[in-house]
Short mmCIF file of C-alpha atoms and ligand atoms in Angstrom, two decimals:
data_model
loop_
_atom_site.label_atom_id
_atom_site.label_comp_id
_atom_site.label_asym_id
_atom_site.label_seq_id
_atom_site.Cartn_x
_atom_site.Cartn_y
_atom_site.Cartn_z
CA ALA A 1 59.24 -38.72 -103.87
CA SER A 2 63.23 -38.28 -104.00
CA GLU A 3 66.19 -40.70 -104.13
CA VAL A 4 66.42 -42.02 -100.61
CA GLU A 5 69.45 -43.81 -98.97
CA ILE A 6 68.09 -46.76 -96.91
CA THR A 7 71.07 -49.43 -95.47
CA ASP A 8 69.77 -52.89 -95.01
CA TYR A 9 70.33 -53.28 -91.47
CA ASP A 10 70.18 -56.89 -89.68
CA PHE A 11 67.51 -57.56 -87.22
CA PRO A 12 67.06 -60.51 -84.55
CA TYR A 13 63.92 -61.35 -85.55
CA GLU A 14 64.47 -61.26 -89.71
CA GLY A 15 64.02 -64.73 -91.43
CA PRO A 16 61.68 -67.42 -90.55
CA PHE A 17 63.39 -68.56 -87.56
CA GLY A 18 63.96 -64.94 -86.37
CA ALA A 19 62.76 -64.18 -82.66
CA PHE A 20 62.54 -60.69 -81.09
CA ASP A 21 65.72 -59.82 -78.83
CA GLN A 22 64.12 -59.38 -75.20
CA MET A 23 67.29 -57.28 -74.07
CA GLN A 24 67.10 -55.11 -77.37
CA LEU A 25 63.42 -54.63 -76.87
CA GLN A 26 64.07 -53.30 -73.54
CA ARG A 27 66.45 -51.21 -74.47
CA GLY A 28 64.43 -49.90 -77.37
CA LEU A 29 61.23 -49.23 -74.97
CA GLN A 30 64.34 -47.05 -73.20
CA VAL A 31 65.21 -44.99 -75.84
CA TYR A 32 61.64 -44.30 -76.88
CA THR A 33 60.83 -43.31 -73.41
CA GLU A 34 63.59 -41.24 -72.81
CA VAL A 35 63.85 -39.61 -76.17
CA CYS A 36 61.41 -40.20 -78.95
CA ALA A 37 58.31 -39.82 -76.41
CA ALA A 38 59.42 -36.12 -76.26
CA CYS A 39 57.30 -35.41 -79.45
CA HIS A 40 56.23 -38.77 -80.28
CA GLY A 41 53.15 -40.59 -79.08
CA LEU A 42 52.44 -44.35 -79.35
CA GLN A 43 48.84 -44.29 -78.58
CA TYR A 44 47.65 -47.75 -79.73
CA VAL A 45 49.77 -49.63 -77.68
CA SER A 46 49.10 -50.82 -74.21
CA TYR A 47 51.34 -50.67 -71.28
CA ARG A 48 50.42 -54.09 -70.17
CA ASN A 49 51.67 -55.13 -73.65
CA LEU A 50 54.97 -54.62 -72.35
CA HIS A 51 54.77 -57.87 -70.05
CA ASP A 52 53.69 -60.09 -73.25
CA GLU A 53 55.85 -62.86 -73.86
CA GLY A 54 57.79 -62.50 -77.33
CA GLY A 55 57.75 -58.92 -76.27
CA PRO A 56 59.87 -56.61 -74.17
CA GLY A 57 58.77 -59.32 -71.14
CA LEU A 58 59.08 -56.80 -68.32
CA PRO A 59 57.34 -58.42 -65.12
CA GLU A 60 54.03 -57.50 -63.82
CA ASP A 61 55.27 -55.28 -60.96
CA GLN A 62 57.70 -53.16 -63.60
CA VAL A 63 55.12 -52.77 -66.04
CA ARG A 64 53.13 -51.08 -63.54
CA ALA A 65 55.95 -49.43 -62.12
CA TYR A 66 56.52 -48.04 -65.78
CA ALA A 67 52.84 -47.04 -66.27
CA ALA A 68 52.47 -45.15 -62.71
CA GLN A 69 55.02 -42.28 -64.01
CA PHE A 70 52.71 -41.61 -66.86
CA GLU A 71 49.30 -39.11 -66.38
CA THR A 72 46.48 -40.16 -68.09
CA PHE A 73 43.33 -38.28 -68.29
CA ASP A 74 40.24 -40.30 -66.82
CA GLU A 75 37.07 -39.51 -68.24
CA GLU A 76 34.79 -41.16 -65.63
CA LEU A 77 37.06 -38.93 -62.79
CA ASP A 78 37.13 -35.90 -65.50
CA ASP A 79 40.48 -35.64 -64.19
CA PHE A 80 44.05 -36.77 -64.77
CA ARG A 81 45.38 -39.88 -62.86
CA PRO A 82 48.79 -42.31 -62.79
CA ALA A 83 48.29 -44.76 -65.78
CA ILE A 84 47.97 -48.16 -65.19
CA PRO A 85 48.87 -51.51 -67.06
CA ALA A 86 45.55 -51.21 -69.19
CA ASP A 87 45.88 -47.53 -70.01
CA LYS A 88 47.73 -46.93 -73.34
CA PHE A 89 50.83 -44.99 -74.14
CA GLY A 90 49.88 -41.06 -74.79
CA LYS A 91 49.22 -39.22 -77.96
CA SER A 92 51.96 -37.36 -79.66
CA ALA A 93 52.94 -34.38 -77.18
CA LEU A 94 54.20 -32.47 -80.71
CA PRO A 95 51.11 -32.12 -82.94
CA GLU A 96 53.33 -32.49 -86.14
CA ALA A 97 55.32 -35.70 -85.00
CA PRO A 98 53.51 -39.01 -86.17
CA ASP A 99 52.36 -41.35 -83.92
CA LEU A 100 54.96 -44.13 -83.91
CA SER A 101 52.68 -47.31 -83.12
CA LEU A 102 52.24 -48.53 -86.62
CA MET A 103 54.98 -46.48 -87.87
CA ALA A 104 57.43 -49.57 -89.02
CA LYS A 105 54.93 -51.26 -91.12
CA SER A 106 53.70 -48.07 -92.86
CA ARG A 107 56.62 -47.14 -93.96
CA ALA A 108 58.46 -48.56 -96.97
CA GLY A 109 62.26 -48.81 -97.16
CA PHE A 110 62.88 -50.86 -100.20
CA HIS A 111 61.47 -50.26 -103.55
CA GLY A 112 62.12 -51.22 -106.87
CA PRO A 113 64.31 -52.13 -109.14
CA TYR A 114 61.83 -50.01 -112.01
CA GLY A 115 58.93 -50.42 -109.61
CA SER A 116 58.68 -54.17 -110.11
CA GLY A 117 58.86 -54.58 -106.25
CA LEU A 118 61.28 -57.27 -106.42
CA ASN A 119 63.50 -56.20 -103.73
CA GLN A 120 60.78 -56.08 -101.62
CA LEU A 121 60.07 -59.74 -101.91
CA PHE A 122 63.92 -60.53 -101.34
CA LYS A 123 64.99 -57.94 -98.43
CA GLY A 124 61.23 -57.37 -96.88
CA MET A 125 59.09 -54.23 -96.96
CA GLY A 126 61.88 -52.47 -95.22
CA GLY A 127 60.12 -50.49 -92.70
CA PRO A 128 62.37 -51.12 -90.08
CA GLU A 129 65.35 -50.36 -91.93
CA TYR A 130 63.98 -46.96 -93.07
CA ILE A 131 63.43 -46.12 -89.71
CA ALA A 132 67.00 -46.93 -88.60
CA SER A 133 68.27 -45.14 -91.88
CA LEU A 134 66.35 -41.94 -90.76
CA LEU A 135 67.76 -41.85 -87.28
CA THR A 136 71.51 -42.28 -88.94
CA GLY A 137 70.59 -40.36 -91.65
CA TYR A 138 70.99 -36.79 -91.12
CA GLU A 139 73.71 -34.72 -92.89
CA GLU A 140 75.18 -31.45 -93.70
CA ALA A 141 72.55 -29.93 -96.40
CA PRO A 142 74.65 -30.81 -99.58
CA ALA A 143 76.75 -28.31 -101.49
CA CYS A 144 74.03 -27.53 -104.23
CA ALA A 145 71.66 -26.31 -101.28
CA PRO A 146 71.02 -22.61 -100.32
CA GLU A 147 73.35 -21.97 -97.54
CA ASP A 148 70.85 -19.96 -95.33
CA PHE A 149 68.40 -22.53 -95.46
CA PRO A 150 67.36 -23.12 -91.72
CA GLY A 151 66.49 -26.68 -91.01
CA TYR A 152 67.84 -30.35 -90.97
CA TYR A 153 68.59 -32.36 -93.75
CA ASN A 154 67.98 -36.19 -94.12
CA VAL A 155 69.41 -38.79 -96.56
CA ALA A 156 66.73 -41.14 -95.96
CA PHE A 157 64.06 -39.16 -96.25
CA GLY A 158 62.37 -38.24 -99.60
CA SER A 159 59.16 -36.57 -98.73
CA GLY A 160 60.17 -33.23 -97.16
CA GLY A 161 61.28 -30.14 -99.21
CA PHE A 162 64.01 -30.39 -101.54
CA PRO A 163 66.27 -27.86 -102.51
CA GLU A 164 65.22 -26.29 -106.06
CA SER A 165 68.93 -25.66 -106.97
CA CYS A 166 69.95 -29.39 -106.73
CA ILE A 167 67.38 -30.27 -109.35
CA ASP A 168 68.90 -30.82 -112.94
CA GLU A 169 67.41 -29.95 -116.16
CA GLU A 170 65.80 -33.24 -116.71
CA GLY A 171 64.00 -32.53 -113.26
CA HIS A 172 66.05 -35.23 -111.72
CA HIS A 173 67.32 -34.60 -108.17
CA MET A 174 70.99 -34.67 -108.17
CA VAL A 175 71.14 -35.94 -104.02
CA PRO A 176 69.39 -38.25 -101.99
CA GLY A 177 67.19 -36.94 -99.50
CA SER A 178 64.97 -33.87 -98.29
CA TRP A 179 64.36 -31.63 -95.63
CA ILE A 180 62.80 -32.91 -92.61
CA ALA A 181 61.28 -31.17 -89.64
CA MET A 182 62.54 -33.35 -86.92
CA PRO A 183 65.66 -32.35 -85.27
CA PRO A 184 68.25 -35.43 -85.03
CA PRO A 185 66.94 -36.83 -82.28
CA LEU A 186 69.80 -39.19 -81.13
CA LEU A 187 73.40 -38.22 -81.32
CA GLY A 188 75.48 -41.05 -79.35
CA ASP A 189 75.04 -41.83 -75.58
CA ASP A 190 71.37 -40.60 -75.01
CA VAL A 191 70.95 -43.09 -72.43
CA VAL A 192 72.82 -45.48 -70.10
CA TYR A 193 72.01 -49.09 -71.10
CA GLU A 194 71.58 -51.34 -67.80
CA ASP A 195 72.70 -54.04 -69.30
CA GLY A 196 76.15 -52.15 -70.14
CA HIS A 197 75.23 -52.09 -74.07
CA GLU A 198 76.96 -49.60 -76.56
CA ALA A 199 75.00 -46.74 -76.88
CA SER A 200 75.88 -45.43 -80.26
CA VAL A 201 73.69 -43.95 -82.17
CA VAL A 202 73.52 -46.63 -84.84
CA GLU A 203 72.74 -49.10 -82.02
CA GLU A 204 70.28 -46.91 -79.93
CA SER A 205 68.49 -46.53 -83.73
CA LYS A 206 68.66 -50.32 -84.15
CA ASP A 207 67.34 -51.11 -80.54
CA VAL A 208 64.53 -48.05 -80.79
CA THR A 209 63.55 -49.35 -84.38
CA ALA A 210 63.38 -52.70 -82.81
CA PHE A 211 61.17 -51.85 -80.24
CA LEU A 212 58.59 -50.00 -82.94
CA MET A 213 58.66 -53.31 -85.06
CA TRP A 214 57.39 -55.00 -81.79
CA ALA A 215 55.15 -52.44 -81.40
CA ALA A 216 53.59 -52.57 -84.63
CA GLU A 217 53.57 -56.52 -85.02
CA PRO A 218 53.62 -58.00 -81.57
CA LYS A 219 51.86 -60.99 -82.68
CA MET A 220 54.85 -62.05 -85.64
CA MET A 221 56.40 -64.30 -83.21
CA ALA A 222 53.34 -66.60 -83.12
CA ARG A 223 52.59 -65.61 -86.85
CA LYS A 224 55.82 -67.14 -87.51
CA GLN A 225 55.18 -70.37 -85.68
CA ALA A 226 51.84 -70.80 -87.29
CA GLY A 227 53.24 -70.25 -90.88
CA PHE A 228 55.99 -72.94 -90.08
CA THR A 229 53.48 -75.67 -88.30
CA GLY A 230 51.18 -74.80 -91.32
CA VAL A 231 53.80 -75.58 -93.85
CA LEU A 232 54.92 -78.89 -91.38
CA PHE A 233 51.39 -80.16 -91.66
CA LEU A 234 51.57 -79.28 -95.87
CA GLY A 235 54.19 -81.41 -96.17
CA LEU A 236 53.16 -84.50 -94.19
CA LEU A 237 49.68 -84.18 -96.32
CA ALA A 238 51.60 -84.18 -99.48
CA VAL A 239 53.57 -87.51 -98.54
CA LEU A 240 50.57 -88.77 -97.26
CA LEU A 241 48.34 -88.35 -100.37
CA TYR A 242 51.16 -89.19 -102.36
CA LEU A 243 51.43 -92.54 -100.98
CA THR A 244 47.36 -92.92 -101.03
CA ASN A 245 47.30 -92.28 -104.88
CA LYS A 246 50.08 -94.90 -105.29
CA ARG A 247 48.19 -97.57 -103.40
CA ILE A 248 44.31 -96.43 -105.10
CA TRP A 249 46.14 -97.07 -108.69
CA HIS A 250 48.46 -99.55 -108.64
CA ARG A 251 46.54 -102.20 -110.16
CA ALA A 252 45.67 -99.91 -112.98
CA LYS A 253 49.39 -99.00 -113.39
C1 HEM B 1 58.76 -37.57 -87.70
C2 HEM B 1 60.84 -41.58 -85.50
C3 HEM B 1 62.30 -38.51 -81.59
C4 HEM B 1 60.18 -34.72 -84.27
C5 HEM B 1 59.82 -38.88 -87.66
C6 HEM B 1 58.82 -40.14 -88.61
C7 HEM B 1 59.76 -41.00 -87.57
C8 HEM B 1 59.93 -40.72 -86.38
C9 HEM B 1 59.85 -42.83 -87.76
C10 HEM B 1 58.42 -40.33 -89.43
C11 HEM B 1 59.15 -39.82 -90.87
C12 HEM B 1 58.26 -40.06 -91.96
O1 HEM B 1 57.22 -39.39 -91.99
O2 HEM B 1 58.39 -41.07 -92.67
C13 HEM B 1 61.83 -40.69 -84.34
C14 HEM B 1 62.12 -41.83 -83.33
C15 HEM B 1 62.59 -40.80 -82.26
C16 HEM B 1 61.96 -39.33 -82.48
C17 HEM B 1 62.75 -43.10 -83.23
C18 HEM B 1 63.06 -41.26 -81.07
C19 HEM B 1 64.84 -41.89 -81.20
C20 HEM B 1 61.64 -37.12 -82.06
C21 HEM B 1 61.97 -35.81 -81.31
C22 HEM B 1 61.62 -35.05 -81.84
C23 HEM B 1 60.67 -35.67 -83.19
C24 HEM B 1 62.71 -36.14 -80.13
C25 HEM B 1 60.66 -33.48 -81.37
C26 HEM B 1 62.08 -32.78 -80.78
C27 HEM B 1 59.53 -35.05 -84.95
C28 HEM B 1 58.70 -34.27 -86.06
C29 HEM B 1 58.30 -35.51 -87.15
C30 HEM B 1 59.20 -36.60 -86.93
C31 HEM B 1 58.43 -32.76 -86.26
C32 HEM B 1 57.89 -34.68 -88.42
C33 HEM B 1 58.81 -34.73 -90.06
C34 HEM B 1 58.80 -34.07 -91.02
O3 HEM B 1 57.56 -34.37 -91.75
O4 HEM B 1 59.41 -33.68 -91.79
N1 HEM B 1 60.23 -39.11 -86.55
N2 HEM B 1 61.51 -39.25 -83.77
N3 HEM B 1 61.15 -36.77 -83.20
N4 HEM B 1 59.44 -36.83 -85.76
FE1 HEM B 1 60.48 -38.02 -84.83
#
C-alpha cells in the first residue's frame, strides 16, 4: 500500500461519553439508500435494526414502509416479495463493490508512526475517518501520471493501481493515493435532507460514514456504558479494599 491522505474528522460518537446522533444516522441512511445502495450492499444488517434505540430510531411503521420499498427473494415462496422488517438489506448490486456492513471496522485510517501503532492508540482505528476521507478524496490524477489513463484517482485510497511514472528511483511513491474503480459517488446536493441540513460533499460523507459506523457496531453505546459502569465499580472496590486493608492491619502498624 502507498501513502494516503486521511483527515481526522470529528464524529459525535467519539470519546468515552460520545453517542450516535440520531438525526445524523437518519441522514446517513438517506445517503446510503439514494446513492451508495445503487452499487453496494449491506447484507448483514436487518431493516428492523433501524428501529433500535441508540441507532437511527425510526418508528416501527416507518421501518415497515422503508423495507416494503425493496424486494427480497423468499426461498419458501421461490419468488420475490416485498421486504419486511425481519429481512436484511440486499447484497451488493455491483459484484466489484464490496459490502459495506462491516466496512467501518474492517479498514484502518491511522497507522504508525514507524509501525508503532501509537496513532491508533490516541486517535482510534480510524475506519470511519478513512471512509469519509475516501468519499472526499477524489482528485485529478497527479501530474506525473500518464495523461490518457481512463479512471478515477483518490488520495485516500492506497490499494489500487499506481502510476509507474510516479515512483522515484528508491521505489517511493511521490504522491499519495492510487487509482480506484469507484466513480466519485458524492458531488454535493446529491440528496435533499428532510431536516434542512447542509448537503455538501463533506457533510454527506460524514453522515453516511456515521451511519456505516452504526451498521458495523450497533451496540457501541451499550459497550461504552458497560465500560463506564465497570470502571465506576472498580473504583469503588479499590476504595473499599484500601479501607479494609487499613482496618485489618491497623494494630500491626
Ligand atoms: C469501493 C463506499 C457509492 C462502486 C468502496 C469502498 C467504500 C465505498 C468504503 C471500499 C474501499 C476500500 O476497499 O478500501 C461507498 C459509499 C458510497 C459508495 C459510502 C455512497 C456514498 C458507490 C457507487 C458505486 C460504487 C454509487 C457504483 C457506481 C464501488 C466500487 C468499489 C467501491 C466498484 C471498489 C473500488 C476498488 O477496489 O477500486 N466504496 N461507495 N460505490 N465502490 Fe463505493
